[in-house]
């Protein structure tokens, strides 16, 4: 039951990687939920479920920055969370259609939150100010979020979707408001950056799975192979937009700060990664839709274009905001690409699959060509 505190040299542990593997499955379930509905309501349902998953992942990413996840109570809490997250992930496909699945999902998240709160409180040790912070933030958050999730699970239908989306927003607001000027700490900037980079990799992995599963439903001919290569090219473009420069620059920016200033900047990073990861998952849904229709002469359609190009726009916009928040500058190419992705949705919906995928790839690689940056004064 002992807690093992961390230092600046702390890195992600094997148990944390195991923890993330459960989220690979959960993200796959989210994309399946959206593709099964294939309409705007399905997209909102997927985003509601993803938002709940995101807050659970982010909570434990911060927790394991405070204490070693592979030892003592950190190990017990992480193992318990693995079991609980897997259970709620199983419920995702029927989370809006089956009463039992709704209750399992809502109850699973509440249990994960309670475990997190208990372990974080113990990890605070003799730091009275931090213990008060834990009780203040989680006490303010768990009650309204749990109420919204459980009420939605019991009511079902449109009320469930509204309440679950509200739960995601409420948690984002309460955590942010109660944390300002608070006692949260971030001992290791490297661990923080590493964990967030890993979750982006998980989401990109889901895009590869979507491409492969879609392609496997067809005979492998030149058209299917071409569509698959373009789809993977878009996944590569997403990787390129984040990892070669932005990820390292963000890590250096957080490492250069200390105390409350570091925790505040890192909090912004966690919030923006919700947009980065959700953008990748939306792109994955769009790629899955494109691959399933690759042998037909049909256009991608409204759902496929909205998830593919809309997800790309969300991803590019949030990476631009992340760059601006972390480094004090915004690259014009990111903003331009995000705008092009957003306004190309109607055209993409009417285009055949191969030209549509090619257009998405071209937009995705625009930020790979550096342009003058829009500078601002860092806060």
Coordinates of C-alpha atoms in Angstrom, one line a residue:
X1 CA 0.0 0.0 0.0
X2 CA 3.0 2.3 0.1
X3 CA 3.3 5.2 -2.4
X4 CA 6.5 5.7 -4.4
X5 CA 6.9 9.4 -5.4
X6 CA 8.3 10.3 -8.8
X7 CA 11.0 12.7 -9.9
X8 CA 11.8 14.7 -13.0
X9 CA 13.5 11.6 -14.5
X10 CA 10.4 9.5 -14.2
X11 CA 9.3 7.6 -17.4
X12 CA 6.2 5.6 -18.4
X13 CA 6.2 2.1 -16.9
X14 CA 5.3 -1.2 -18.4
X15 CA 2.1 -1.2 -16.3
X16 CA 1.1 2.1 -17.8
X17 CA 1.6 0.7 -21.3
X18 CA -0.6 -2.2 -20.3
X19 CA -3.2 0.3 -19.1
X20 CA -3.1 2.1 -22.5
X21 CA -3.7 -1.2 -24.3
X22 CA -7.2 -1.3 -22.8
X23 CA -7.8 2.1 -24.4
X24 CA -6.8 0.7 -27.8
X25 CA -9.8 -1.6 -27.4
X26 CA -12.0 1.2 -26.1
X27 CA -11.2 3.5 -29.0
X28 CA -11.9 0.7 -31.4
X29 CA -15.3 0.3 -29.8
X30 CA -16.0 4.0 -30.2
X31 CA -15.3 3.9 -33.9
X32 CA -17.5 0.9 -34.2
X33 CA -20.3 2.7 -32.4
X34 CA -20.1 5.7 -34.9
X35 CA -19.8 3.5 -38.0
X36 CA -22.8 1.4 -36.9
X37 CA -25.0 4.4 -36.8
X38 CA -23.4 6.3 -39.7
X39 CA -25.3 9.5 -39.1
X40 CA -24.9 12.7 -37.1
X41 CA -26.4 11.2 -34.1
X42 CA -23.9 8.4 -34.2
X43 CA -21.1 10.9 -34.3
X44 CA -22.4 12.7 -31.2
X45 CA -22.8 9.4 -29.4
X46 CA -19.3 8.5 -30.2
X47 CA -18.0 11.8 -29.0
X48 CA -19.9 11.5 -25.8
X49 CA -18.4 8.1 -25.1
X50 CA -15.0 9.3 -26.1
X51 CA -15.2 12.3 -23.8
X52 CA -16.0 10.0 -20.8
X53 CA -13.1 7.8 -21.8
X54 CA -10.8 10.7 -22.2
X55 CA -11.3 12.1 -18.7
X56 CA -10.6 8.6 -17.2
X57 CA -7.4 8.3 -19.2
X58 CA -6.2 11.8 -18.4
X59 CA -6.9 11.4 -14.7
X60 CA -4.6 8.3 -14.5
X61 CA -2.0 9.9 -16.8
X62 CA -1.7 12.7 -14.2
X63 CA -1.9 10.3 -11.3
X64 CA 1.0 8.2 -12.5
X65 CA 3.1 11.4 -12.9
X66 CA 2.7 11.8 -9.1
X67 CA 3.6 8.3 -8.1
X68 CA 5.1 5.1 -9.5
X69 CA 2.4 3.1 -11.2
X70 CA 4.3 -0.2 -10.9
X71 CA 4.6 -0.2 -7.1
X72 CA 2.5 0.0 -4.0
X73 CA -0.9 1.6 -4.1
X74 CA -0.1 2.9 -7.6
X75 CA 0.0 -0.6 -8.9
X76 CA -3.3 -1.6 -7.2
X77 CA -5.1 1.5 -8.4
X78 CA -3.9 1.1 -12.0
X79 CA -4.8 -2.6 -12.1
X80 CA -8.2 -1.9 -10.7
X81 CA -8.7 0.8 -13.4
X82 CA -7.6 -1.6 -16.2
X83 CA -10.4 -4.1 -15.2
X84 CA -13.0 -1.4 -14.8
X85 CA -12.2 0.4 -18.1
X86 CA -12.3 -2.9 -20.0
X87 CA -15.7 -3.6 -18.5
X88 CA -17.1 -0.3 -19.6
X89 CA -15.5 -0.6 -23.0
X90 CA -17.4 -3.9 -23.5
X91 CA -20.6 -1.9 -23.0
X92 CA -19.8 0.8 -25.6
X93 CA -21.4 -0.8 -28.8
X94 CA -24.8 -1.1 -27.1
X95 CA -24.4 1.9 -24.7
X96 CA -27.3 3.8 -26.4
X97 CA -29.5 0.8 -27.1
X98 CA -29.4 -1.6 -24.2
X99 CA -30.3 -0.7 -20.6
X100 CA -27.8 -3.0 -19.0
X101 CA -25.0 -1.7 -21.2
X102 CA -25.8 1.9 -20.4
X103 CA -25.7 1.2 -16.7
X104 CA -22.4 -0.8 -16.9
X105 CA -20.8 2.1 -18.8
X106 CA -22.0 4.8 -16.4
X107 CA -21.2 2.7 -13.3
X108 CA -17.8 1.7 -14.7
X109 CA -16.7 5.3 -15.1
X110 CA -18.0 6.3 -11.7
X111 CA -16.0 3.4 -10.1
X112 CA -12.9 4.4 -12.1
X113 CA -13.3 7.9 -10.7
X114 CA -13.7 6.8 -7.1
X115 CA -10.6 4.6 -7.4
X116 CA -8.6 7.5 -8.8
X117 CA -9.7 9.8 -6.1
X118 CA -8.8 7.4 -3.3
X119 CA -5.4 6.6 -4.8
X120 CA -4.6 10.3 -5.5
X121 CA -5.6 11.3 -1.9
X122 CA -3.3 8.6 -0.5
X123 CA -0.5 9.7 -2.9
X124 CA -0.7 13.2 -1.6
X125 CA 0.8 11.9 1.7
X126 CA 1.4 14.6 4.2
X127 CA 0.8 17.4 1.7
X128 CA -2.3 18.9 3.3
X129 CA -2.8 21.5 0.6
X130 CA -2.8 18.8 -2.1
X131 CA -5.2 16.6 -0.2
X132 CA -7.6 19.5 0.0
X133 CA -7.2 20.1 -3.7
X134 CA -8.1 16.4 -4.4
X135 CA -11.2 16.5 -2.3
X136 CA -12.3 19.9 -3.7
X137 CA -11.8 19.1 -7.3
X138 CA -13.1 15.5 -7.3
X139 CA -15.9 16.3 -4.8
X140 CA -17.1 19.1 -7.1
X141 CA -16.8 16.9 -10.2
X142 CA -18.0 13.4 -9.2
X143 CA -21.5 14.3 -8.0
X144 CA -22.8 16.2 -11.0
X145 CA -21.0 14.0 -13.5
X146 CA -22.2 10.8 -11.9
X147 CA -25.8 12.1 -11.7
X148 CA -25.8 13.1 -15.4
X149 CA -24.4 9.7 -16.5
X150 CA -26.7 7.6 -14.3
X151 CA -29.8 9.7 -15.2
X152 CA -28.9 9.3 -18.9
X153 CA -28.4 5.6 -18.5
X154 CA -31.9 5.2 -16.9
X155 CA -33.7 7.5 -19.3
X156 CA -32.1 6.4 -22.6
X157 CA -32.9 8.0 -25.9
X158 CA -32.3 11.7 -26.7
X159 CA -32.1 12.5 -23.0
X160 CA -29.3 10.1 -22.5
X161 CA -27.2 11.7 -25.3
X162 CA -27.8 15.2 -24.0
X163 CA -27.0 14.2 -20.4
X164 CA -23.9 12.3 -21.4
X165 CA -22.6 15.1 -23.5
X166 CA -23.4 17.4 -20.5
X167 CA -21.4 15.1 -18.2
X168 CA -18.3 15.5 -20.4
X169 CA -18.6 19.3 -20.5
X170 CA -19.3 19.5 -16.8
X171 CA -16.2 17.5 -15.9
X172 CA -14.0 19.7 -18.2
X173 CA -15.4 22.9 -16.6
X174 CA -15.3 21.8 -12.9
X175 CA -11.7 20.4 -13.1
X176 CA -10.5 23.5 -14.8
X177 CA -12.2 26.0 -12.5
X178 CA -11.3 24.2 -9.3
X179 CA -7.7 23.7 -10.4
X180 CA -6.8 27.3 -11.1
X181 CA -4.3 28.5 -8.6
X182 CA -4.5 25.2 -6.9
X183 CA -2.0 22.6 -5.5
X184 CA -1.8 20.2 -8.4
X185 CA 1.8 19.3 -9.3
X186 CA 3.6 17.8 -12.3
X187 CA 6.9 16.3 -11.1
X188 CA 8.0 15.0 -14.6
X189 CA 7.5 17.0 -17.8
X190 CA 9.1 14.1 -19.7
X191 CA 6.6 11.6 -18.4
X192 CA 3.7 13.9 -19.1
X193 CA 4.8 14.4 -22.7
X194 CA 5.6 10.7 -23.2
X195 CA 2.1 9.6 -21.9
X196 CA 0.3 12.1 -24.2
X197 CA 2.5 11.1 -27.2
X198 CA 1.6 7.4 -26.5
X199 CA -2.2 8.1 -26.5
X200 CA -1.8 9.9 -29.9
X201 CA 0.0 6.7 -31.2
X202 CA -2.9 4.6 -29.9
X203 CA -5.4 6.7 -31.8
X204 CA -3.2 6.5 -35.0
X205 CA -3.1 2.7 -34.5
X206 CA -6.9 2.7 -34.5
X207 CA -6.8 4.5 -37.9
X208 CA -4.5 1.7 -39.2
X209 CA -6.9 -1.0 -37.9
X210 CA -9.8 0.8 -39.6
X211 CA -8.0 0.8 -42.9
X212 CA -7.0 -2.8 -42.6
X213 CA -10.4 -4.1 -41.5
X214 CA -12.1 -2.1 -44.3
X215 CA -9.7 -3.4 -47.0
X216 CA -10.0 -7.0 -45.8
X217 CA -13.7 -7.0 -46.8
X218 CA -12.7 -6.7 -50.5
X219 CA -10.6 -8.7 -53.0
X220 CA -7.2 -7.0 -53.1
X221 CA -7.0 -5.4 -56.6
X222 CA -5.3 -2.3 -57.8
X223 CA -8.2 0.0 -56.7
X224 CA -8.3 -1.4 -53.2
X225 CA -4.6 -1.3 -52.9
X226 CA -4.5 2.3 -54.1
X227 CA -7.2 3.4 -51.7
X228 CA -5.4 1.6 -48.8
X229 CA -2.1 3.3 -49.6
X230 CA -3.7 6.7 -49.8
X231 CA -5.5 6.0 -46.5
X232 CA -2.2 5.0 -44.8
X233 CA -0.6 8.1 -46.4
X234 CA -3.1 10.2 -44.5
X235 CA -2.3 8.5 -41.2
X236 CA 1.4 9.2 -41.9
X237 CA 0.5 12.9 -42.5
X238 CA -1.3 12.9 -39.1
X239 CA 1.8 11.5 -37.5
X240 CA 4.1 14.0 -39.3
X241 CA 2.0 16.9 -38.1
X242 CA 2.5 16.0 -34.4
X243 CA 5.7 14.1 -33.8
X244 CA 8.8 15.4 -35.6
X245 CA 8.7 18.9 -34.1
X246 CA 5.6 19.7 -32.1
X247 CA 5.8 16.9 -29.5
X248 CA 9.4 17.8 -28.6
X249 CA 8.8 21.5 -28.6
X250 CA 5.8 21.0 -26.2
X251 CA 7.9 18.9 -23.9
X252 CA 10.7 21.5 -23.7
X253 CA 8.1 24.2 -23.0
X254 CA 6.6 22.3 -20.1
X255 CA 10.0 21.3 -18.7
X256 CA 11.1 25.0 -18.7
X257 CA 8.4 25.8 -16.2
X258 CA 8.1 24.9 -12.5
X259 CA 5.4 24.6 -9.9
X260 CA 1.9 26.0 -10.6
X261 CA 3.0 27.4 -13.9
X262 CA 4.1 24.0 -15.2
X263 CA 0.9 22.3 -14.0
X264 CA -1.2 25.0 -15.6
X265 CA 0.5 24.7 -19.0
X266 CA 0.3 20.9 -18.9
X267 CA -3.4 21.1 -18.1
X268 CA -4.0 23.1 -21.3
X269 CA -2.0 20.4 -23.1
X270 CA -4.3 17.7 -21.7
X271 CA -7.4 19.5 -22.8
X272 CA -6.1 20.1 -26.3
X273 CA -5.1 16.5 -26.6
X274 CA -8.8 15.6 -26.3
X275 CA -9.3 17.4 -29.6
X276 CA -6.2 15.9 -31.1
X277 CA -7.2 12.3 -30.3
X278 CA -10.9 12.8 -31.1
X279 CA -9.9 14.2 -34.5
X280 CA -7.8 11.1 -35.2
X281 CA -10.7 8.8 -34.3
X282 CA -13.1 10.7 -36.5
X283 CA -10.6 10.4 -39.4
X284 CA -10.4 6.7 -38.6
X285 CA -14.2 6.4 -39.0
X286 CA -14.0 8.3 -42.3
X287 CA -11.2 6.0 -43.5
X288 CA -13.2 2.9 -42.5
X289 CA -16.2 4.2 -44.5
X290 CA -14.0 5.0 -47.5
X291 CA -12.4 1.6 -47.5
X292 CA -15.8 -0.2 -47.2
X293 CA -17.0 1.7 -50.3
X294 CA -13.7 1.5 -52.2
X295 CA -14.9 -1.0 -54.8
X296 CA -18.0 1.0 -55.7
X297 CA -18.2 4.0 -58.0
X298 CA -20.2 5.8 -55.3
X299 CA -19.1 9.1 -53.8
X300 CA -17.9 9.1 -50.2
X301 CA -21.2 10.6 -49.0
X302 CA -22.0 13.0 -46.2
X303 CA -21.2 10.8 -43.3
X304 CA -17.8 9.7 -44.7
X305 CA -16.8 13.2 -45.7
X306 CA -17.9 14.7 -42.4
X307 CA -15.9 12.3 -40.3
X308 CA -12.9 12.2 -42.6
X309 CA -12.4 15.8 -43.5
X310 CA -14.2 17.1 -40.4
X311 CA -12.0 15.0 -38.2
X312 CA -8.9 16.2 -40.1
X313 CA -10.0 19.8 -39.5
X314 CA -10.4 19.2 -35.8
X315 CA -7.0 17.5 -35.6
X316 CA -5.2 20.3 -37.5
X317 CA -6.9 23.0 -35.6
X318 CA -6.1 21.5 -32.2
X319 CA -2.5 20.8 -33.1
X320 CA -2.3 24.5 -34.2
X321 CA -3.7 25.6 -30.8
X322 CA -1.3 23.2 -29.0
X323 CA 1.6 24.6 -30.9
X324 CA 0.5 28.2 -30.0
X325 CA -0.1 27.4 -26.4
X326 CA 3.2 25.5 -25.9
X327 CA 5.6 27.6 -28.0
X328 CA 4.0 31.0 -28.3
X329 CA 3.6 30.8 -32.1
X330 CA 1.1 29.4 -34.5
X331 CA 2.2 28.1 -37.9
X332 CA 0.1 29.5 -40.8
X333 CA 0.2 26.2 -42.6
X334 CA -1.7 24.4 -39.8
X335 CA -4.4 27.0 -39.8
X336 CA -4.6 27.0 -43.6
X337 CA -4.9 23.2 -43.7
X338 CA -7.5 23.1 -41.0
X339 CA -9.6 25.7 -42.9
X340 CA -9.2 23.8 -46.2
X341 CA -10.2 20.5 -44.5
X342 CA -13.4 22.1 -43.1
X343 CA -14.6 23.8 -46.3
X344 CA -13.8 20.7 -48.4
X345 CA -16.4 18.6 -46.7
X346 CA -19.2 19.3 -49.3
X347 CA -16.8 18.6 -52.2
X348 CA -15.4 15.5 -50.6
X349 CA -18.9 14.1 -50.1
X350 CA -19.5 14.2 -53.9
X351 CA -16.1 12.9 -55.0
X352 CA -15.2 9.3 -55.8
X353 CA -13.2 7.5 -53.1
X354 CA -9.7 7.7 -54.6
X355 CA -9.8 11.4 -55.6
X356 CA -11.4 12.1 -52.2
X357 CA -8.6 10.3 -50.3
X358 CA -6.0 12.0 -52.4
X359 CA -7.5 15.5 -51.6
X360 CA -7.4 14.6 -47.9
X361 CA -3.8 13.5 -48.1
X362 CA -2.8 16.7 -49.9
X363 CA -4.5 18.8 -47.2
X364 CA -2.9 16.7 -44.5
X365 CA 0.7 17.3 -45.7
X366 CA 0.4 21.1 -46.0
X367 CA 1.8 21.7 -42.5
X368 CA 4.8 19.5 -43.4
X369 CA 6.1 22.5 -45.4
X370 CA 7.1 25.2 -42.9
X371 CA 5.8 28.7 -43.5
X372 CA 6.3 31.9 -41.5
X373 CA 4.8 31.7 -38.1
X374 CA 2.2 34.0 -36.5
X375 CA 4.0 35.0 -33.3
X376 CA 2.5 36.1 -30.1
X377 CA 3.9 37.0 -26.7
X378 CA 3.9 33.8 -24.5
X379 CA 1.8 34.1 -21.3

